[in-house]
CSV table of N, CA and C in Angstrom, one decimal:
chain,number,residue,atom,x,y,z
A,55,MET,N,-111.0,39.6,-45.2
A,55,MET,CA,-111.2,39.4,-43.9
A,55,MET,C,-110.0,38.2,-43.5
A,56,ASN,N,-109.4,38.7,-42.4
A,56,ASN,CA,-108.3,37.6,-41.7
A,56,ASN,C,-108.7,36.9,-40.5
A,57,ILE,N,-108.6,35.7,-40.6
A,57,ILE,CA,-108.9,35.2,-39.4
A,57,ILE,C,-107.6,34.2,-38.9
A,58,SER,N,-107.5,34.0,-37.8
A,58,SER,CA,-106.6,33.2,-37.2
A,58,SER,C,-107.0,32.5,-35.9
A,59,SER,N,-106.3,31.5,-35.7
A,59,SER,CA,-106.9,31.0,-34.5
A,59,SER,C,-105.7,30.2,-33.7
A,60,SER,N,-105.7,29.5,-32.5
A,60,SER,CA,-104.4,29.2,-31.9
A,60,SER,C,-104.9,27.8,-31.3
A,61,PRO,N,-103.9,27.1,-30.6
A,61,PRO,CA,-104.1,25.8,-30.1
A,61,PRO,C,-105.2,26.2,-29.0
A,62,GLY,N,-105.5,25.2,-28.7
A,62,GLY,CA,-106.5,25.3,-27.2
A,62,GLY,C,-105.5,25.9,-26.0
A,63,LEU,N,-106.0,26.6,-25.2
A,63,LEU,CA,-105.6,27.2,-24.1
A,63,LEU,C,-105.8,26.6,-23.0
A,64,ASP,N,-105.1,26.4,-21.9
A,64,ASP,CA,-105.1,25.7,-20.8
A,64,ASP,C,-105.8,26.7,-19.7
A,65,LEU,N,-107.3,26.9,-19.7
A,65,LEU,CA,-107.7,27.7,-19.0
A,65,LEU,C,-107.8,27.7,-17.4
A,66,ASP,N,-107.4,26.5,-16.8
A,66,ASP,CA,-106.9,26.2,-15.7
A,66,ASP,C,-105.7,27.1,-15.0
A,67,LYS,N,-104.7,27.4,-16.0
A,67,LYS,CA,-103.7,27.9,-15.9
A,67,LYS,C,-103.8,29.4,-15.8
A,68,ILE,N,-104.8,29.8,-16.8
A,68,ILE,CA,-105.2,31.2,-17.0
A,68,ILE,C,-106.1,31.5,-15.9
A,69,LYS,N,-106.8,30.7,-15.3
A,69,LYS,CA,-107.6,31.1,-14.1
A,69,LYS,C,-106.7,31.2,-13.0
A,70,THR,N,-105.7,30.3,-12.7
A,70,THR,CA,-104.9,30.6,-11.5
A,70,THR,C,-104.0,31.8,-11.5
A,71,ALA,N,-103.6,32.3,-12.8
A,71,ALA,CA,-102.7,33.3,-13.1
A,71,ALA,C,-103.8,34.8,-12.7
A,72,GLY,N,-105.0,34.6,-13.4
A,72,GLY,CA,-105.8,35.7,-13.0
A,72,GLY,C,-106.2,35.8,-11.4
A,73,LYS,N,-106.4,34.7,-10.8
A,73,LYS,CA,-106.6,34.7,-9.5
A,73,LYS,C,-105.6,35.7,-8.8
A,74,LYS,N,-104.4,35.3,-9.2
A,74,LYS,CA,-103.2,35.8,-8.3
A,74,LYS,C,-103.2,37.3,-8.6
A,75,LEU,N,-103.6,37.8,-9.9
A,75,LEU,CA,-103.6,39.5,-10.2
A,75,LEU,C,-105.0,40.0,-10.0
A,76,ASP,N,-106.0,39.2,-9.4
A,76,ASP,CA,-107.4,39.8,-9.2
A,76,ASP,C,-108.0,39.9,-10.4
A,77,ALA,N,-107.7,39.0,-11.5
A,77,ALA,CA,-108.2,39.4,-12.9
A,77,ALA,C,-109.2,38.1,-13.3
A,78,THR,N,-110.1,38.4,-14.4
A,78,THR,CA,-110.8,37.2,-14.7
A,78,THR,C,-109.9,36.8,-16.0
A,79,ILE,N,-110.7,35.5,-16.3
A,79,ILE,CA,-109.8,35.0,-17.5
A,79,ILE,C,-110.0,35.8,-18.5
A,80,ASN,N,-111.2,36.4,-19.1
A,80,ASN,CA,-111.3,37.4,-20.0
A,80,ASN,C,-110.3,38.5,-20.0
A,81,ASP,N,-109.9,39.2,-18.7
A,81,ASP,CA,-108.9,39.9,-18.5
A,81,ASP,C,-107.8,39.6,-18.9
A,82,VAL,N,-107.2,38.2,-18.5
A,82,VAL,CA,-106.0,37.8,-19.0
A,82,VAL,C,-105.7,38.1,-20.5
A,83,ILE,N,-106.7,37.1,-21.1
A,83,ILE,CA,-106.6,37.0,-22.6
A,83,ILE,C,-106.8,38.2,-23.0
A,84,LEU,N,-107.7,39.3,-22.7
A,84,LEU,CA,-107.5,40.6,-23.5
A,84,LEU,C,-106.1,41.3,-23.1
A,85,CYS,N,-105.5,41.1,-21.9
A,85,CYS,CA,-104.3,41.8,-21.8
A,85,CYS,C,-103.2,41.2,-22.7
A,86,ALA,N,-103.4,39.9,-22.9
A,86,ALA,CA,-102.4,39.3,-24.0
A,86,ALA,C,-102.7,39.8,-25.3
A,87,VAL,N,-103.9,40.0,-25.7
A,87,VAL,CA,-104.2,40.5,-26.8
A,87,VAL,C,-103.8,42.0,-27.3
A,88,THR,N,-104.1,42.4,-26.2
A,88,THR,CA,-103.5,44.2,-26.3
A,88,THR,C,-102.1,44.4,-26.6
A,89,THR,N,-101.3,43.5,-26.0
A,89,THR,CA,-100.2,43.5,-25.8
A,89,THR,C,-99.7,43.1,-27.3
A,90,SER,N,-100.3,42.0,-27.7
A,90,SER,CA,-99.5,41.3,-28.8
A,90,SER,C,-100.0,42.3,-30.0
A,91,LEU,N,-101.3,42.8,-30.2
A,91,LEU,CA,-101.5,43.6,-31.3
A,91,LEU,C,-100.8,45.1,-31.3
A,92,ASN,N,-100.5,45.3,-30.1
A,92,ASN,CA,-99.5,46.7,-29.8
A,92,ASN,C,-98.2,46.2,-30.6
A,93,THR,N,-97.6,45.5,-30.5
A,93,THR,CA,-96.4,44.8,-31.0
A,93,THR,C,-96.3,44.6,-32.8
A,94,ILE,N,-97.7,44.0,-33.0
A,94,ILE,CA,-97.9,43.9,-34.4
A,94,ILE,C,-98.2,45.2,-35.2
A,95,PHE,N,-99.0,46.1,-34.4
A,95,PHE,CA,-99.5,47.3,-35.1
A,95,PHE,C,-97.9,48.1,-35.2
A,96,LYS,N,-97.2,48.1,-34.2
A,96,LYS,CA,-95.9,49.0,-34.4
A,96,LYS,C,-95.0,48.5,-35.5
A,97,GLU,N,-95.1,47.0,-35.7
A,97,GLU,CA,-94.3,46.5,-36.8
A,97,GLU,C,-94.8,46.9,-38.1
A,98,GLN,N,-96.1,47.2,-38.0
A,98,GLN,CA,-96.7,47.5,-39.4
A,98,GLN,C,-96.8,48.9,-39.8
A,99,LYS,N,-96.2,49.6,-38.7
A,99,LYS,CA,-96.2,51.2,-38.5
A,99,LYS,C,-97.8,51.8,-38.4
A,100,ASP,N,-98.7,51.0,-37.7
A,100,ASP,CA,-99.9,51.3,-37.4
A,100,ASP,C,-100.0,52.5,-36.2
A,101,PRO,N,-100.5,53.4,-36.3
A,101,PRO,CA,-100.3,54.3,-35.0
A,101,PRO,C,-101.4,54.0,-34.2
A,102,SER,N,-102.4,53.2,-34.3
A,102,SER,CA,-103.6,53.0,-33.5
A,102,SER,C,-103.0,52.8,-32.1
A,103,LYS,N,-103.9,53.4,-31.1
A,103,LYS,CA,-103.6,53.2,-29.5
A,103,LYS,C,-104.7,52.6,-28.9
A,104,PHE,N,-105.9,52.5,-29.6
A,104,PHE,CA,-107.1,51.4,-29.0
A,104,PHE,C,-107.4,50.5,-29.9
A,105,ILE,N,-108.3,49.5,-29.6
A,105,ILE,CA,-109.1,48.6,-30.4
A,105,ILE,C,-110.3,48.6,-30.3
A,106,GLY,N,-111.2,48.2,-30.8
A,106,GLY,CA,-112.5,47.8,-30.6
A,106,GLY,C,-112.5,46.5,-30.3
A,107,VAL,N,-113.3,45.8,-29.7
A,107,VAL,CA,-113.5,44.5,-29.0
A,107,VAL,C,-115.2,44.1,-29.1
A,108,VAL,N,-115.4,43.1,-29.3
A,108,VAL,CA,-116.7,42.7,-28.9
A,108,VAL,C,-116.6,41.5,-28.2
A,109,ILE,N,-117.5,41.6,-27.1
A,109,ILE,CA,-117.1,40.4,-26.2
A,109,ILE,C,-118.7,40.1,-25.8
A,110,PRO,N,-119.1,38.5,-25.5
A,110,PRO,CA,-120.4,38.2,-25.3
A,110,PRO,C,-120.7,38.3,-23.9
A,111,ALA,N,-121.7,38.9,-23.5
A,111,ALA,CA,-121.8,39.0,-22.2
A,111,ALA,C,-122.8,38.1,-21.9
A,112,ASN,N,-122.8,36.9,-21.0
A,112,ASN,CA,-123.9,35.9,-20.8
A,112,ASN,C,-125.3,36.8,-19.8
A,113,ILE,N,-126.2,36.4,-20.4
A,113,ILE,CA,-127.6,36.4,-19.9
A,113,ILE,C,-128.2,35.1,-19.1
A,114,ARG,N,-128.8,35.6,-17.9
A,114,ARG,CA,-129.5,34.5,-17.2
A,114,ARG,C,-130.8,35.4,-16.8
A,115,PHE,N,-131.9,34.7,-17.0
A,115,PHE,CA,-133.1,35.2,-16.8
A,115,PHE,C,-133.7,34.8,-15.4
A,116,ALA,N,-133.0,33.8,-14.9
A,116,ALA,CA,-133.4,33.1,-13.6
A,116,ALA,C,-132.2,32.6,-12.8
A,117,PHE,N,-132.2,32.6,-11.5
A,117,PHE,CA,-131.1,32.4,-10.8
A,117,PHE,C,-131.7,30.8,-10.3
A,118,TYR,N,-130.7,29.8,-10.5
A,118,TYR,CA,-131.2,28.4,-10.3
A,118,TYR,C,-131.0,28.1,-8.6
A,119,ALA,N,-131.8,27.5,-8.0
A,119,ALA,CA,-131.6,27.4,-6.5
A,119,ALA,C,-130.8,26.1,-6.2
A,120,THR,N,-130.8,25.0,-7.2
A,120,THR,CA,-129.8,24.1,-7.0
A,120,THR,C,-129.1,23.7,-8.4
A,121,LYS,N,-128.0,22.9,-8.3
A,121,LYS,CA,-127.5,22.4,-9.6
A,121,LYS,C,-128.4,21.7,-10.4
A,122,ARG,N,-129.1,20.9,-9.9
A,122,ARG,CA,-130.1,20.1,-10.6
A,122,ARG,C,-131.2,21.1,-11.6
A,123,GLN,N,-131.4,22.2,-11.3
A,123,GLN,CA,-132.5,22.9,-11.6
A,123,GLN,C,-131.4,23.7,-12.8
A,124,VAL,N,-130.3,23.7,-13.0
A,124,VAL,CA,-129.5,24.6,-13.8
A,124,VAL,C,-130.0,24.3,-15.3
A,125,GLN,N,-130.2,25.2,-16.2
A,125,GLN,CA,-130.4,25.1,-17.6
A,125,GLN,C,-129.2,25.5,-18.4
A,126,LEU,N,-129.1,25.1,-19.5
A,126,LEU,CA,-127.8,25.4,-20.3
A,126,LEU,C,-128.5,26.3,-21.3
A,127,GLU,N,-128.3,27.7,-21.3
A,127,GLU,CA,-129.1,28.9,-21.9
A,127,GLU,C,-127.7,29.6,-22.5
A,128,ASN,N,-128.0,29.6,-23.9
A,128,ASN,CA,-127.2,30.1,-24.9
A,128,ASN,C,-127.6,31.5,-25.3
A,129,LYS,N,-127.7,32.5,-24.1
A,129,LYS,CA,-128.3,33.6,-24.4
A,129,LYS,C,-127.2,34.6,-24.2
A,130,PHE,N,-127.0,35.7,-24.8
A,130,PHE,CA,-125.8,36.7,-24.8
A,130,PHE,C,-126.0,37.9,-25.5
A,131,ALA,N,-125.3,38.9,-25.1
A,131,ALA,CA,-125.6,40.1,-25.7
A,131,ALA,C,-124.1,40.2,-26.2
A,132,ALA,N,-123.9,40.6,-27.3
A,132,ALA,CA,-122.5,41.2,-28.0
A,132,ALA,C,-122.2,42.6,-27.4
A,133,MET,N,-121.3,43.0,-26.5
A,133,MET,CA,-120.8,44.1,-26.0
A,133,MET,C,-119.8,44.7,-26.8
A,134,THR,N,-119.7,45.8,-26.9
A,134,THR,CA,-118.6,46.4,-27.4
A,134,THR,C,-117.7,47.2,-26.3
A,135,LEU,N,-116.4,47.1,-26.4
A,135,LEU,CA,-115.3,47.7,-25.5
A,135,LEU,C,-114.3,48.4,-26.5
A,136,ARG,N,-113.8,49.7,-25.9
A,136,ARG,CA,-112.9,50.1,-26.7
A,136,ARG,C,-111.5,50.1,-25.6
A,137,VAL,N,-110.6,49.3,-26.1
A,137,VAL,CA,-109.3,48.9,-25.0
A,137,VAL,C,-108.4,49.5,-25.5
A,138,PRO,N,-107.5,50.0,-24.7
A,138,PRO,CA,-106.1,50.6,-25.1
A,138,PRO,C,-104.9,49.8,-25.1
A,139,LEU,N,-104.3,50.0,-26.5
A,139,LEU,CA,-103.0,48.8,-26.6
A,139,LEU,C,-102.1,49.3,-25.6
A,140,THR,N,-101.4,48.2,-25.4
A,140,THR,CA,-100.1,48.3,-24.3
A,140,THR,C,-99.1,47.8,-24.5
A,141,GLU,N,-98.1,48.1,-24.1
A,141,GLU,CA,-96.6,47.6,-24.1
A,141,GLU,C,-96.3,46.1,-23.4
A,142,SER,N,-96.8,46.0,-22.3
A,142,SER,CA,-96.4,44.8,-21.6
A,142,SER,C,-97.7,44.1,-20.8
A,143,MET,N,-97.5,43.2,-20.3
A,143,MET,CA,-98.9,42.4,-19.6
A,143,MET,C,-99.0,43.2,-18.5
A,144,PRO,N,-97.7,43.4,-17.5
A,144,PRO,CA,-98.0,44.1,-16.3
A,144,PRO,C,-98.9,45.3,-16.5
A,145,GLU,N,-98.4,46.2,-17.8
A,145,GLU,CA,-98.8,47.2,-18.1
A,145,GLU,C,-100.5,47.4,-18.2
A,146,ALA,N,-100.9,46.1,-18.8
A,146,ALA,CA,-102.1,46.2,-19.3
A,146,ALA,C,-103.1,45.8,-18.3
A,147,TYR,N,-102.7,45.1,-17.0
A,147,TYR,CA,-103.9,44.8,-16.3
A,147,TYR,C,-104.9,45.9,-15.7
A,148,GLY,N,-104.3,47.0,-15.4
A,148,GLY,CA,-104.9,48.1,-14.8
A,148,GLY,C,-105.9,48.7,-15.8
A,149,PRO,N,-105.5,49.0,-17.0
A,149,PRO,CA,-106.3,49.7,-18.4
A,149,PRO,C,-107.6,48.4,-18.6
A,150,VAL,N,-107.1,47.3,-18.8
A,150,VAL,CA,-108.2,46.1,-19.4
A,150,VAL,C,-109.1,46.0,-18.1
A,151,LYS,N,-108.7,46.0,-16.8
A,151,LYS,CA,-109.6,45.7,-15.7
A,151,LYS,C,-110.5,47.0,-15.5
A,152,LYS,N,-110.1,48.3,-15.8
A,152,LYS,CA,-111.1,49.3,-15.7
A,152,LYS,C,-112.3,49.2,-16.8
A,153,VAL,N,-111.7,48.8,-17.9
A,153,VAL,CA,-112.6,48.8,-19.2
A,153,VAL,C,-113.6,47.4,-19.0
A,154,THR,N,-113.2,46.4,-18.5
A,154,THR,CA,-114.3,45.2,-18.4
A,154,THR,C,-115.1,45.1,-17.1
A,155,LYS,N,-114.7,46.2,-16.0
A,155,LYS,CA,-115.2,46.5,-15.0
A,155,LYS,C,-116.7,47.4,-15.3
A,156,LEU,N,-116.2,48.0,-16.4
A,156,LEU,CA,-117.5,49.1,-16.9
A,156,LEU,C,-118.7,47.9,-17.4
A,157,LEU,N,-118.1,47.0,-18.3
A,157,LEU,CA,-119.2,46.1,-18.8
A,157,LEU,C,-119.9,45.1,-17.6
A,158,ARG,N,-119.2,44.7,-16.6
A,158,ARG,CA,-119.7,44.1,-15.4
A,158,ARG,C,-121.0,44.9,-14.9
A,159,GLY,N,-120.9,46.3,-14.9
A,159,GLY,CA,-121.7,47.1,-14.4
A,159,GLY,C,-122.6,47.6,-15.1
A,160,ALA,N,-123.0,47.0,-16.4
A,160,ALA,CA,-123.6,47.5,-17.5
A,160,ALA,C,-124.9,46.5,-17.6
A,161,MET,N,-125.6,46.1,-16.5
A,161,MET,CA,-126.6,45.1,-16.9
A,161,MET,C,-127.8,45.8,-17.8
A,162,THR,N,-128.1,46.9,-17.4
A,162,THR,CA,-129.2,47.5,-18.5
A,162,THR,C,-128.8,47.4,-19.6
A,163,GLU,N,-127.7,47.9,-20.1
A,163,GLU,CA,-127.3,48.0,-21.6
A,163,GLU,C,-127.3,46.5,-22.1
A,164,ILE,N,-126.7,45.5,-21.3
A,164,ILE,CA,-126.8,44.2,-21.7
A,164,ILE,C,-128.1,43.5,-22.0
A,165,TYR,N,-129.0,43.7,-21.1
A,165,TYR,CA,-130.5,43.3,-21.6
A,165,TYR,C,-131.1,44.1,-22.5
A,166,ALA,N,-130.8,45.4,-22.6
A,166,ALA,CA,-131.3,46.2,-23.7
A,166,ALA,C,-130.8,45.8,-25.3
A,167,ASN,N,-129.2,45.2,-25.2
A,167,ASN,CA,-128.8,44.8,-26.1
A,167,ASN,C,-129.2,43.7,-27.0
A,168,TYR,N,-129.3,43.0,-25.9
A,168,TYR,CA,-130.0,41.3,-26.2
A,168,TYR,C,-131.5,41.6,-26.5
A,169,ALA,N,-132.4,42.2,-26.0
A,169,ALA,CA,-133.6,42.3,-26.6
A,169,ALA,C,-133.9,43.1,-27.9
A,170,LEU,N,-132.9,44.2,-28.3
A,170,LEU,CA,-132.8,44.9,-29.5
A,170,LEU,C,-132.5,43.7,-30.4
A,171,SER,N,-131.6,43.2,-29.9
A,171,SER,CA,-131.1,41.7,-31.0
A,171,SER,C,-131.9,40.6,-31.4
A,172,PHE,N,-132.6,40.1,-30.2
A,172,PHE,CA,-133.8,39.3,-30.3
A,172,PHE,C,-134.9,39.9,-31.1
A,173,TRP,N,-135.5,41.0,-30.8
A,173,TRP,CA,-136.7,41.2,-31.5
A,173,TRP,C,-136.5,41.8,-33.0
A,174,SER,N,-135.0,42.5,-33.2
A,174,SER,CA,-134.8,42.6,-34.6
A,174,SER,C,-134.6,41.3,-35.4
A,175,GLY,N,-134.1,40.2,-34.9
A,175,GLY,CA,-134.2,38.9,-35.7
A,175,GLY,C,-135.5,38.5,-35.9
A,176,LYS,N,-136.6,38.6,-35.0
A,176,LYS,CA,-137.9,38.1,-35.1
A,176,LYS,C,-138.6,39.3,-36.0
A,177,LEU,N,-138.4,40.5,-36.0
A,177,LEU,CA,-139.5,41.5,-36.8
A,177,LEU,C,-139.0,42.2,-37.9
A,178,VAL,N,-137.5,42.0,-38.2
A,178,VAL,CA,-137.0,42.7,-39.2
A,178,VAL,C,-136.4,41.8,-40.4
A,179,PRO,N,-136.8,42.1,-41.7
A,179,PRO,CA,-136.3,41.1,-42.7
A,179,PRO,C,-134.6,40.9,-42.4
A,180,ARG,N,-134.4,39.8,-42.6
A,180,ARG,CA,-133.0,39.1,-42.4
A,180,ARG,C,-131.9,39.8,-43.3
A,181,ILE,N,-132.3,40.5,-44.6
A,181,ILE,CA,-131.4,41.1,-45.4
A,181,ILE,C,-130.7,42.2,-44.5
A,182,PHE,N,-131.6,42.9,-44.1
A,182,PHE,CA,-131.4,44.3,-43.2
A,182,PHE,C,-130.5,43.9,-42.1
A,183,THR,N,-131.0,43.0,-41.4
A,183,THR,CA,-130.1,42.5,-40.3
A,183,THR,C,-128.6,42.4,-40.8
A,184,LEU,N,-128.6,41.4,-41.7
A,184,LEU,CA,-127.2,41.0,-42.1
A,184,LEU,C,-126.3,42.2,-42.7
A,185,ASN,N,-127.1,43.2,-43.3
A,185,ASN,CA,-126.2,44.2,-44.0
A,185,ASN,C,-125.7,45.2,-42.7
A,186,ALA,N,-126.7,45.0,-41.9
A,186,ALA,CA,-126.1,45.9,-40.7
A,186,ALA,C,-125.0,45.4,-39.8
A,187,ILE,N,-125.1,44.2,-39.7
A,187,ILE,CA,-123.8,43.3,-39.0
A,187,ILE,C,-122.7,43.5,-39.8
A,188,GLU,N,-122.8,43.5,-41.1
A,188,GLU,CA,-121.6,43.6,-42.0
A,188,GLU,C,-120.9,44.9,-41.9
A,189,ASP,N,-122.0,45.8,-41.9
A,189,ASP,CA,-121.4,47.3,-41.8
A,189,ASP,C,-120.7,47.7,-40.2
A,190,MET,N,-121.4,46.9,-39.2
A,190,MET,CA,-121.0,47.1,-37.8
A,190,MET,C,-119.6,46.7,-37.8
A,191,SER,N,-119.5,45.3,-38.4
A,191,SER,CA,-118.2,44.6,-38.1
A,191,SER,C,-117.3,45.0,-38.5
A,192,ASP,N,-117.1,45.7,-39.6
A,192,ASP,CA,-116.0,46.9,-39.8
A,192,ASP,C,-115.1,47.7,-39.1
A,193,LYS,N,-116.0,48.0,-38.2
A,193,LYS,CA,-115.5,49.0,-36.8
A,193,LYS,C,-114.9,48.2,-35.9
A,194,PHE,N,-114.7,47.0,-35.8
A,194,PHE,CA,-114.2,46.3,-34.6
A,194,PHE,C,-112.8,45.5,-35.2
A,195,THR,N,-111.7,45.6,-34.3
A,195,THR,CA,-110.4,45.0,-34.6
A,195,THR,C,-110.9,43.3,-34.2
A,196,LEU,N,-111.5,42.8,-33.3
A,196,LEU,CA,-111.8,41.5,-32.9
A,196,LEU,C,-113.0,41.3,-32.2
A,197,ALA,N,-113.1,40.1,-32.1
A,197,ALA,CA,-114.3,39.5,-31.2
A,197,ALA,C,-113.8,38.1,-30.8
A,198,PHE,N,-113.7,37.9,-29.5
A,198,PHE,CA,-113.6,36.7,-29.0
A,198,PHE,C,-114.5,36.2,-27.8
A,199,SER,N,-114.5,34.7,-27.6
A,199,SER,CA,-115.4,34.3,-26.6
A,199,SER,C,-114.6,33.0,-26.2
A,200,ASN,N,-114.8,32.9,-24.7
A,200,ASN,CA,-114.0,31.7,-24.0
A,200,ASN,C,-115.4,30.7,-24.1
A,201,THR,N,-116.3,30.6,-24.6
A,201,THR,CA,-117.5,29.8,-24.8
A,201,THR,C,-117.3,29.2,-26.3
A,202,PRO,N,-117.3,27.8,-26.3
A,202,PRO,CA,-117.3,27.2,-27.4
A,202,PRO,C,-118.6,27.3,-28.3
A,203,GLY,N,-118.2,27.5,-29.9
A,203,GLY,CA,-119.6,27.7,-30.7
A,203,GLY,C,-119.5,29.0,-30.9
């Protein structure tokens, strides 16, 4: 397994750029990733045209009436996306926004995925869950989150 990280990113600058492009922070980051990986894959003579990505979809079970009522909830479902590799950032925005828009419209799948993860963690012996996670992880190029932890 290869793991890399980068210095912290200025999310305010990314958010500003995203607003100008009608894109989310995740869209901008994912565009940069698909463009960068496309270059790396070409250098390595890898013919891949798509990558598999796992992105956490946050879950809320209640809407809070006021800011004082907001609770920090760390509930999410790991959702999978198949994203095309792109030559340049401008070329990436259309395809990436199309893929992430599908995710934003998949509330049933997000809550079902969360329920499956939650109950399998409670009912299935841990060794089976860990083996399944290890097996499934090989099928994805990367996972990312803009949430610390």
